[in-house]
mmCIF file of C-alpha atoms in Angstrom:
data_model
loop_
_atom_site.group_PDB
_atom_site.id
_atom_site.type_symbol
_atom_site.label_atom_id
_atom_site.label_comp_id
_atom_site.label_asym_id
_atom_site.label_seq_id
_atom_site.Cartn_x
_atom_site.Cartn_y
_atom_site.Cartn_z
ATOM 1 C CA MET A 11 15.956 17.683 5.940
ATOM 2 C CA SER A 12 15.727 17.664 2.104
ATOM 3 C CA GLU A 13 19.099 15.244 2.228
ATOM 4 C CA VAL A 14 17.368 13.216 4.539
ATOM 5 C CA LEU A 15 14.189 12.838 2.196
ATOM 6 C CA ALA A 16 15.977 12.016 -0.747
ATOM 7 C CA GLY A 17 18.070 9.551 1.254
ATOM 8 C CA PRO A 18 16.672 5.776 0.266
ATOM 9 C CA PRO A 19 13.293 4.501 1.771
ATOM 10 C CA VAL A 20 12.707 2.622 4.984
ATOM 11 C CA THR A 21 11.484 -0.799 2.762
ATOM 12 C CA ALA A 22 12.528 -3.155 5.095
ATOM 13 C CA GLY A 23 9.898 -6.597 4.708
ATOM 14 C CA PRO A 24 7.944 -7.868 7.788
ATOM 15 C CA PRO A 25 9.701 -10.482 9.991
ATOM 16 C CA GLY A 26 8.806 -13.937 8.257
ATOM 17 C CA GLU A 27 8.758 -12.252 4.801
ATOM 18 C CA ASP A 28 11.945 -14.210 3.358
ATOM 19 C CA SER A 29 11.048 -17.360 5.346
ATOM 20 C CA ALA A 30 11.955 -20.691 4.145
ATOM 21 C CA VAL A 31 8.600 -23.027 3.474
ATOM 22 C CA PRO A 32 8.862 -24.961 7.089
ATOM 23 C CA GLY A 33 9.827 -28.359 6.796
ATOM 24 C CA ALA A 34 11.252 -28.114 3.040
ATOM 25 C CA SER A 35 14.109 -29.098 1.675
ATOM 26 C CA THR A 36 17.151 -26.948 0.788
ATOM 27 C CA GLN A 37 16.582 -27.794 -3.168
ATOM 28 C CA ALA A 38 12.826 -27.080 -2.673
ATOM 29 C CA VAL A 39 13.713 -23.862 -0.685
ATOM 30 C CA ALA A 40 15.912 -22.831 -3.550
ATOM 31 C CA LEU A 41 13.229 -23.286 -6.209
ATOM 32 C CA LEU A 42 10.901 -21.806 -4.448
ATOM 33 C CA GLU A 43 12.092 -18.475 -2.655
ATOM 34 C CA PRO A 44 13.316 -16.692 -5.150
ATOM 35 C CA PHE A 45 9.287 -16.051 -6.468
ATOM 36 C CA ARG A 46 8.467 -15.127 -2.970
ATOM 37 C CA ARG A 47 8.653 -11.190 -3.482
ATOM 38 C CA GLU A 48 6.629 -11.359 -7.017
ATOM 39 C CA LEU A 49 3.790 -13.129 -5.482
ATOM 40 C CA THR A 50 3.534 -10.964 -2.750
ATOM 41 C CA GLY A 51 3.295 -8.393 -5.100
ATOM 42 C CA TYR A 52 0.479 -9.711 -6.785
ATOM 43 C CA CYS A 53 -1.425 -11.305 -3.532
ATOM 44 C CA TYR A 54 -1.359 -7.932 -2.167
ATOM 45 C CA ARG A 55 -3.117 -6.309 -5.234
ATOM 46 C CA MET A 56 -5.410 -8.935 -5.204
ATOM 47 C CA LEU A 57 -5.966 -9.082 -1.343
ATOM 48 C CA GLY A 58 -5.533 -5.308 -0.499
ATOM 49 C CA SER A 59 -3.233 -6.084 2.501
ATOM 50 C CA PRO A 60 0.464 -7.194 2.905
ATOM 51 C CA PHE A 61 -0.292 -8.962 5.904
ATOM 52 C CA ASP A 62 -3.042 -10.838 4.020
ATOM 53 C CA ALA A 63 -0.494 -10.899 1.313
ATOM 54 C CA GLN A 64 2.145 -12.626 3.370
ATOM 55 C CA ASP A 65 -0.442 -15.219 4.421
ATOM 56 C CA ALA A 66 -1.403 -16.010 1.208
ATOM 57 C CA VAL A 67 2.218 -16.404 -0.096
ATOM 58 C CA GLN A 68 3.448 -18.648 2.790
ATOM 59 C CA GLU A 69 0.093 -20.380 2.059
ATOM 60 C CA THR A 70 1.015 -21.354 -1.618
ATOM 61 C CA MET A 71 4.607 -21.957 -0.727
ATOM 62 C CA ILE A 72 3.818 -24.775 1.337
ATOM 63 C CA ARG A 73 1.159 -26.595 -1.205
ATOM 64 C CA ALA A 74 4.149 -25.967 -3.616
ATOM 65 C CA TRP A 75 6.544 -27.508 -1.669
ATOM 66 C CA ARG A 76 4.076 -30.433 -1.294
ATOM 67 C CA GLY A 77 4.168 -31.082 -4.711
ATOM 68 C CA ILE A 78 7.397 -29.511 -6.152
ATOM 69 C CA ASP A 79 8.589 -33.212 -6.988
ATOM 70 C CA ARG A 80 5.935 -32.544 -10.135
ATOM 71 C CA PHE A 81 7.799 -29.568 -11.598
ATOM 72 C CA GLU A 82 11.463 -29.491 -13.261
ATOM 73 C CA GLY A 83 11.542 -26.292 -15.908
ATOM 74 C CA ARG A 84 11.578 -22.692 -14.333
ATOM 75 C CA ALA A 85 8.732 -21.108 -16.543
ATOM 76 C CA ALA A 86 6.056 -23.968 -15.904
ATOM 77 C CA LEU A 87 7.146 -23.408 -11.930
ATOM 78 C CA ARG A 88 6.410 -19.583 -12.533
ATOM 79 C CA SER A 89 2.864 -20.586 -13.967
ATOM 80 C CA TRP A 90 2.417 -23.058 -11.306
ATOM 81 C CA LEU A 91 3.171 -21.016 -8.491
ATOM 82 C CA TYR A 92 0.818 -18.294 -10.102
ATOM 83 C CA ARG A 93 -1.963 -20.669 -10.304
ATOM 84 C CA ILE A 94 -1.447 -21.755 -6.773
ATOM 85 C CA ALA A 95 -1.451 -17.813 -5.433
ATOM 86 C CA THR A 96 -4.474 -17.390 -7.228
ATOM 87 C CA ASN A 97 -7.037 -19.859 -6.168
ATOM 88 C CA VAL A 98 -5.605 -18.759 -2.824
ATOM 89 C CA CYS A 99 -6.504 -15.449 -3.087
ATOM 90 C CA LEU A 100 -9.993 -16.324 -4.640
ATOM 91 C CA THR A 101 -10.817 -18.262 -1.684
ATOM 92 C CA ALA A 102 -9.858 -15.734 0.507
ATOM 93 C CA LEU A 103 -12.278 -13.435 -1.841
ATOM 94 C CA SER A 104 -14.816 -15.780 -1.468
ATOM 95 C CA ALA A 105 -16.894 -14.177 1.134
ATOM 96 C CA GLY A 106 -17.267 -11.452 -1.017
ATOM 97 C CA GLU A 107 -16.265 -8.454 1.310
ATOM 98 C CA ARG A 108 -13.903 -5.506 -0.058
ATOM 99 C CA ARG A 109 -11.486 -2.885 1.772
ATOM 100 C CA ALA A 110 -11.936 0.283 1.285
ATOM 101 C CA ARG A 111 -10.554 4.043 2.521
ATOM 102 C CA PRO A 112 -13.010 6.168 5.074
ATOM 103 C CA MET A 113 -13.806 8.208 1.726
ATOM 104 C CA ASP A 114 -15.387 5.182 0.183
ATOM 105 C CA LEU A 115 -18.049 4.239 2.922
ATOM 106 C CA THR A 116 -19.060 7.894 4.050
ATOM 107 C CA GLY A 117 -19.729 11.451 3.601
ATOM 108 C CA PRO A 118 -16.681 13.987 5.077
ATOM 109 C CA SER A 119 -16.944 15.177 8.478
ATOM 110 C CA THR A 120 -16.203 18.214 9.962
ATOM 111 C CA ALA A 121 -13.322 19.226 12.825
ATOM 112 C CA ASP A 122 -15.898 18.931 15.574
ATOM 113 C CA THR A 123 -17.486 15.279 14.421
ATOM 114 C CA PRO A 124 -16.586 13.179 17.584
ATOM 115 C CA VAL A 125 -14.516 10.469 17.310
ATOM 116 C CA ARG A 126 -16.157 6.961 16.740
ATOM 117 C CA ALA A 127 -14.811 3.312 17.646
ATOM 118 C CA PRO A 128 -12.435 2.185 15.338
ATOM 119 C CA LEU A 129 -13.750 -0.251 12.684
ATOM 120 C CA PRO A 130 -12.000 -3.839 12.141
ATOM 121 C CA GLU A 131 -8.658 -4.119 10.575
ATOM 122 C CA ALA A 132 -10.467 -6.036 7.607
ATOM 123 C CA ALA A 133 -12.503 -2.967 6.527
ATOM 124 C CA TRP A 134 -9.339 -1.320 5.470
ATOM 125 C CA ILE A 135 -7.024 -1.131 2.466
ATOM 126 C CA VAL A 136 -3.384 -1.380 4.420
ATOM 127 C CA PRO A 137 -0.386 0.293 3.083
ATOM 128 C CA ALA A 138 2.543 -1.668 1.717
ATOM 129 C CA PRO A 139 6.204 -1.215 1.655
ATOM 130 C CA ASP A 140 7.609 -0.499 -1.625
ATOM 131 C CA GLY A 141 10.343 -2.951 -1.331
ATOM 132 C CA GLN A 142 7.298 -5.855 -0.560
ATOM 133 C CA VAL A 143 4.908 -5.349 -3.512
ATOM 134 C CA LEU A 144 6.939 -3.384 -6.168
ATOM 135 C CA ALA A 145 8.369 -6.692 -7.811
ATOM 136 C CA THR A 146 6.648 -7.622 -10.926
ATOM 137 C CA GLY A 147 8.549 -10.576 -12.262
ATOM 138 C CA SER A 148 9.660 -8.982 -15.522
ATOM 139 C CA GLY A 149 11.553 -5.275 -15.813
ATOM 140 C CA GLY A 150 14.172 -4.228 -14.390
ATOM 141 C CA ALA A 151 15.393 -0.608 -12.963
ATOM 142 C CA ASP A 152 14.571 1.299 -15.632
ATOM 143 C CA PRO A 153 13.142 4.574 -14.237
ATOM 144 C CA ALA A 154 10.103 4.252 -16.604
ATOM 145 C CA ASP A 155 9.282 0.574 -15.086
ATOM 146 C CA VAL A 156 9.635 1.485 -11.645
ATOM 147 C CA ALA A 157 7.227 4.572 -12.389
ATOM 148 C CA ALA A 158 4.910 1.964 -13.651
ATOM 149 C CA ARG A 159 5.073 -0.255 -10.790
ATOM 150 C CA ARG A 160 4.619 2.497 -8.226
ATOM 151 C CA GLU A 161 1.324 3.476 -10.245
ATOM 152 C CA SER A 162 0.267 0.141 -9.917
ATOM 153 C CA VAL A 163 0.078 0.343 -6.211
ATOM 154 C CA ARG A 164 -0.922 3.245 -5.219
ATOM 155 C CA LEU A 165 -3.427 3.469 -2.753
ATOM 156 C CA ALA A 166 -6.146 5.282 -5.268
ATOM 157 C CA PHE A 167 -5.559 2.213 -7.852
ATOM 158 C CA VAL A 168 -5.579 -0.546 -4.969
ATOM 159 C CA VAL A 169 -8.829 0.551 -3.662
ATOM 160 C CA ALA A 170 -10.181 0.482 -7.544
ATOM 161 C CA LEU A 171 -9.258 -2.982 -7.697
ATOM 162 C CA GLN A 172 -11.348 -3.863 -4.974
ATOM 163 C CA HIS A 173 -14.724 -2.862 -7.080
ATOM 164 C CA LEU A 174 -13.775 -5.857 -9.528
ATOM 165 C CA PRO A 175 -15.102 -9.189 -9.008
ATOM 166 C CA ALA A 176 -12.477 -11.601 -7.971
ATOM 167 C CA ARG A 177 -11.568 -13.346 -11.432
ATOM 168 C CA GLN A 178 -11.788 -10.003 -13.462
ATOM 169 C CA ARG A 179 -9.438 -8.602 -10.472
ATOM 170 C CA ALA A 180 -6.879 -11.527 -11.271
ATOM 171 C CA VAL A 181 -7.103 -11.191 -15.238
ATOM 172 C CA LEU A 182 -6.538 -7.427 -14.946
ATOM 173 C CA ILE A 183 -3.241 -7.753 -12.535
ATOM 174 C CA LEU A 184 -2.283 -10.070 -14.241
ATOM 175 C CA ARG A 185 -2.662 -8.735 -17.778
ATOM 176 C CA GLU A 186 -1.914 -5.066 -17.135
ATOM 177 C CA VAL A 187 0.380 -4.843 -14.140
ATOM 178 C CA PHE A 188 2.287 -8.361 -14.284
ATOM 179 C CA GLY A 189 2.057 -8.486 -18.342
ATOM 180 C CA TRP A 190 0.802 -11.991 -19.002
ATOM 181 C CA SER A 191 -0.494 -13.016 -22.504
ATOM 182 C CA ALA A 192 -3.932 -13.513 -22.834
ATOM 183 C CA SER A 193 -3.237 -17.182 -23.626
ATOM 184 C CA GLU A 194 -0.861 -17.426 -20.416
ATOM 185 C CA THR A 195 -3.832 -16.078 -18.364
ATOM 186 C CA ALA A 196 -6.579 -18.100 -19.693
ATOM 187 C CA GLN A 197 -4.213 -21.155 -19.180
ATOM 188 C CA LEU A 198 -3.965 -20.547 -15.516
ATOM 189 C CA LEU A 199 -7.594 -19.762 -14.869
ATOM 190 C CA ASP A 200 -8.698 -22.797 -16.862
ATOM 191 C CA SER A 201 -10.405 -20.615 -18.900
ATOM 192 C CA THR A 202 -10.599 -19.362 -22.619
ATOM 193 C CA VAL A 203 -8.510 -16.494 -23.927
ATOM 194 C CA ALA A 204 -12.032 -15.227 -25.368
ATOM 195 C CA SER A 205 -13.113 -15.433 -21.777
ATOM 196 C CA VAL A 206 -10.137 -13.704 -20.621
ATOM 197 C CA ASN A 207 -10.325 -10.948 -23.120
ATOM 198 C CA SER A 208 -14.050 -10.217 -21.924
ATOM 199 C CA ALA A 209 -13.366 -10.140 -18.230
ATOM 200 C CA LEU A 210 -10.377 -7.689 -19.123
ATOM 201 C CA GLN A 211 -12.778 -5.314 -21.144
ATOM 202 C CA ARG A 212 -15.071 -5.314 -18.246
ATOM 203 C CA ALA A 213 -12.410 -4.466 -15.744
ATOM 204 C CA ARG A 214 -11.218 -1.687 -17.718
ATOM 205 C CA ALA A 215 -14.716 -0.047 -18.025
ATOM 206 C CA THR A 216 -15.118 -0.590 -14.171
ATOM 207 C CA ILE A 217 -11.501 1.113 -13.351
ATOM 208 C CA ALA A 218 -12.264 4.188 -15.916
ATOM 209 C CA ALA A 219 -15.793 4.985 -14.517
ATOM 210 C CA ILE A 220 -14.084 5.373 -10.932
ATOM 211 C CA ASP A 221 -12.894 8.622 -9.928
ATOM 212 C CA LEU A 222 -9.428 7.932 -9.561
ATOM 213 C CA SER A 223 -6.923 10.827 -8.140
ATOM 214 C CA ASP A 224 -4.175 11.832 -10.635
ATOM 215 C CA ALA A 225 -1.693 11.386 -7.451
ATOM 216 C CA GLU A 226 1.928 11.287 -8.161
ATOM 217 C CA PRO A 227 4.443 8.516 -7.737
ATOM 218 C CA LEU A 228 7.125 9.135 -5.198
ATOM 219 C CA ARG A 229 10.048 10.694 -7.647
ATOM 220 C CA PRO A 230 13.382 10.806 -5.661
ATOM 221 C CA ALA A 231 14.967 12.475 -8.333
ATOM 222 C CA ASP A 232 12.449 15.275 -8.497
ATOM 223 C CA ALA A 233 13.869 18.353 -7.332
ATOM 224 C CA GLU A 234 10.849 20.254 -6.673
ATOM 225 C CA GLN A 235 8.914 17.026 -5.070
ATOM 226 C CA GLN A 236 11.525 16.852 -2.859
ATOM 227 C CA ALA A 237 11.643 20.475 -1.668
ATOM 228 C CA LEU A 238 8.003 20.067 -0.968
ATOM 229 C CA LEU A 239 8.670 17.360 1.212
ATOM 230 C CA ALA A 240 10.807 18.946 3.258
ATOM 231 C CA ARG A 241 8.737 22.069 3.379
ATOM 232 C CA TYR A 242 5.953 19.449 4.504
ATOM 233 C CA VAL A 243 8.384 18.085 7.230
ATOM 234 C CA GLU A 244 9.706 21.453 8.776
ATOM 235 C CA ALA A 245 6.202 22.671 9.017
ATOM 236 C CA PHE A 246 4.846 19.699 10.410
ATOM 237 C CA GLU A 247 7.406 19.239 13.319
ATOM 238 C CA ARG A 248 7.032 23.150 13.954
ATOM 239 C CA TYR A 249 3.413 22.375 14.089
ATOM 240 C CA ASP A 250 3.245 25.702 11.583
ATOM 241 C CA MET A 251 -0.259 25.954 10.526
ATOM 242 C CA ASP A 252 -0.057 28.363 8.060
ATOM 243 C CA ALA A 253 3.034 26.809 6.575
ATOM 244 C CA LEU A 254 1.365 23.197 6.257
ATOM 245 C CA VAL A 255 -1.835 24.556 4.539
ATOM 246 C CA ALA A 256 0.540 26.821 2.322
ATOM 247 C CA LEU A 257 1.208 23.278 0.978
ATOM 248 C CA LEU A 258 -2.071 21.708 1.022
ATOM 249 C CA HIS A 259 -4.647 21.673 -1.759
ATOM 250 C CA GLU A 260 -8.183 23.439 -1.292
ATOM 251 C CA GLY A 261 -9.755 19.910 -1.270
ATOM 252 C CA VAL A 262 -7.070 17.760 0.380
ATOM 253 C CA THR A 263 -8.276 15.234 2.302
ATOM 254 C CA LEU A 264 -7.225 13.597 5.658
ATOM 255 C CA SER A 265 -8.449 9.964 7.117
ATOM 256 C CA MET A 266 -7.306 7.912 10.198
ATOM 257 C CA PRO A 267 -7.936 4.377 9.630
ATOM 258 C CA PRO A 268 -9.298 2.614 11.387
ATOM 259 C CA LEU A 269 -11.195 5.335 12.556
ATOM 260 C CA ASP A 270 -14.051 5.791 9.628
ATOM 261 C CA LEU A 271 -14.064 9.944 10.054
ATOM 262 C CA TRP A 272 -12.762 11.895 7.861
ATOM 263 C CA LEU A 273 -12.158 15.579 6.422
ATOM 264 C CA ARG A 274 -11.844 17.508 3.131
ATOM 265 C CA GLY A 275 -10.906 21.034 2.708
ATOM 266 C CA HIS A 276 -7.733 22.641 4.335
ATOM 267 C CA ARG A 277 -9.951 24.794 6.782
ATOM 268 C CA ASP A 278 -10.987 21.756 8.243
ATOM 269 C CA VAL A 279 -7.829 19.879 8.528
ATOM 270 C CA ARG A 280 -6.253 22.948 10.026
ATOM 271 C CA ALA A 281 -9.159 23.338 12.580
ATOM 272 C CA TRP A 282 -8.725 19.278 13.203
ATOM 273 C CA MET A 283 -5.108 19.831 13.778
ATOM 274 C CA LEU A 284 -5.548 22.588 15.987
ATOM 275 C CA GLY A 285 -8.608 21.123 17.925
ATOM 276 C CA THR A 286 -8.635 17.045 18.302
ATOM 277 C CA GLY A 287 -5.731 16.499 16.811
ATOM 278 C CA SER A 288 -3.756 18.979 18.532
ATOM 279 C CA GLY A 289 -2.015 15.873 20.630
ATOM 280 C CA CYS A 290 0.227 15.816 17.193
ATOM 281 C CA ARG A 291 2.247 18.759 18.272
ATOM 282 C CA GLY A 292 5.701 18.606 18.768
ATOM 283 C CA SER A 293 5.705 15.001 16.682
ATOM 284 C CA ARG A 294 8.698 14.154 14.657
ATOM 285 C CA LEU A 295 8.525 12.168 11.260
ATOM 286 C CA LEU A 296 10.855 9.557 9.866
ATOM 287 C CA PRO A 297 10.619 8.939 5.838
ATOM 288 C CA THR A 298 9.631 5.782 3.913
ATOM 289 C CA THR A 299 7.996 4.839 1.083
ATOM 290 C CA ALA A 300 4.115 3.140 0.901
ATOM 291 C CA ASN A 301 2.547 2.059 -2.525
ATOM 292 C CA GLY A 302 4.733 4.611 -4.187
ATOM 293 C CA HIS A 303 3.941 7.208 -2.184
ATOM 294 C CA PRO A 304 6.012 8.932 -0.027
ATOM 295 C CA ALA A 305 5.113 8.269 3.454
ATOM 296 C CA PHE A 306 6.218 9.047 6.967
ATOM 297 C CA GLY A 307 6.680 7.128 10.534
ATOM 298 C CA GLN A 308 5.143 9.802 12.821
ATOM 299 C CA TYR A 309 5.983 9.602 16.607
ATOM 300 C CA ARG A 310 4.538 11.788 19.372
ATOM 301 C CA PRO A 311 5.644 12.956 22.434
ATOM 302 C CA SER A 312 6.486 10.099 24.756
ATOM 303 C CA ALA A 313 4.045 10.198 27.986
ATOM 304 C CA SER A 314 6.768 9.607 29.689
ATOM 305 C CA GLY A 315 8.876 12.490 28.726
ATOM 306 C CA ALA A 316 11.777 10.877 27.215
ATOM 307 C CA GLY A 317 11.673 10.582 23.852
ATOM 308 C CA HIS A 318 8.605 9.916 20.775
ATOM 309 C CA ASP A 319 6.597 6.997 20.643
ATOM 310 C CA PRO A 320 4.836 5.735 17.436
ATOM 311 C CA TRP A 321 1.341 7.497 16.417
ATOM 312 C CA GLY A 322 0.667 6.840 12.701
ATOM 313 C CA LEU A 323 2.031 5.859 9.189
ATOM 314 C CA VAL A 324 1.455 8.654 7.103
ATOM 315 C CA VAL A 325 1.253 8.002 3.416
ATOM 316 C CA LEU A 326 0.530 11.358 1.321
ATOM 317 C CA GLU A 327 -0.492 11.758 -2.198
ATOM 318 C CA ILE A 328 0.902 14.613 -4.323
ATOM 319 C CA GLU A 329 -0.507 16.209 -7.288
ATOM 320 C CA ALA A 330 0.451 19.223 -9.030
ATOM 321 C CA GLY A 331 2.520 20.246 -6.414
ATOM 322 C CA ARG A 332 0.077 20.197 -3.877
ATOM 323 C CA VAL A 333 -0.447 17.886 -1.074
ATOM 324 C CA VAL A 334 -4.030 16.454 -1.676
ATOM 325 C CA GLY A 335 -4.228 13.614 0.377
ATOM 326 C CA ILE A 336 -2.948 12.720 3.986
ATOM 327 C CA ASN A 337 -4.116 9.087 5.139
ATOM 328 C CA THR A 338 -2.726 8.479 8.694
ATOM 329 C CA PHE A 339 -2.815 4.663 9.447
ATOM 330 C CA LEU A 340 -2.569 3.856 13.029
ATOM 331 C CA ASP A 341 -2.273 0.342 13.342
ATOM 332 C CA VAL A 342 1.700 1.284 14.578
ATOM 333 C CA GLU A 343 2.092 -2.188 16.540
ATOM 334 C CA ARG A 344 1.981 -4.149 12.561
ATOM 335 C CA LEU A 345 2.821 -1.502 10.300
ATOM 336 C CA PHE A 346 5.912 -0.284 11.987
ATOM 337 C CA PRO A 347 7.718 -3.132 12.373
ATOM 338 C CA ALA A 348 6.735 -3.701 8.501
ATOM 339 C CA PHE A 349 8.275 -0.422 7.315
ATOM 340 C CA GLY A 350 11.363 -1.291 9.749
ATOM 341 C CA LEU A 351 10.567 1.707 11.649
ATOM 342 C CA PRO A 352 11.945 1.823 15.406
ATOM 343 C CA ALA A 353 9.610 1.176 18.373
ATOM 344 C CA HIS A 354 10.883 4.621 19.600
ATOM 345 C CA LEU A 355 12.636 7.448 18.872
ATOM 346 C CA PRO A 356 15.288 8.207 21.821
ATOM 347 C CA PRO A 357 15.495 12.224 22.948
ATOM 348 C CA GLU A 358 16.969 14.509 20.368
ATOM 349 C CA VAL A 359 20.615 15.570 21.213
#
């Protein structure tokens, strides 16, 4: 199992991610499309949903195509595209609502708490495939650069960004994630360097006041982390709760958006797994990555008795050799295609 986990993650983008701008000329597409991936990463950090980010980037591309004849230099084009994308995101965020995780909305439940009706998708931070959101437009394949980019999309950080006013959010992302200078950021936002520096200072203070977890990004070359993930998969697929609990931090959290129910502590997690969640017995897990974290497509035994059907995208948070967060996102109809996960697993031979 460890060999499987160490292999390349499934990071295929959602259908349409690489689609050209409708009606655009071949020349315009050639100019605009190279920026799509980094713009998607930017819009995801702004909006907290890969689907909203896709929509924002497509709107950006359409607006850019309509005015492409005004730009010739590549640097000017990049700045212009980010200006358009920022305006699209700021408009989307003008309602003032912010996405969250269940832990941000209510206190912990117990293993006996009844499951309530799901909340709307717009209430939740939605995980994104690494291949869709890690590009920043700068830096290469240096391991330190890759690790830094994974840090900037981990779930806790994307949630923390939601606490910032929209323009502060843009300033922090542009300056500290994408490496824009204060003068470049000020020009993009039609602001001043002093105003940008002030917004960055306030944004940093807000983020610093939030109790962010120290969850580690996925490290494919880390033998200890890979061994932990292999043991997790083995224990879960055997539904060996003793072995599974041994891998969990004492204060582990378990959440299942779009349900607002969440649990804290390995005792309640164990009780939930053996009670309400016992339908997960016999599941299979396929590895992928989400927001820089190790993740799995979870497939429950099919009601037809043949193979396994999608149940949830499980995103794990790991800290100091233990699992500290189990986040299972249940919107499989959209998430599994986005992550390139199959719609059904046939019976094992």
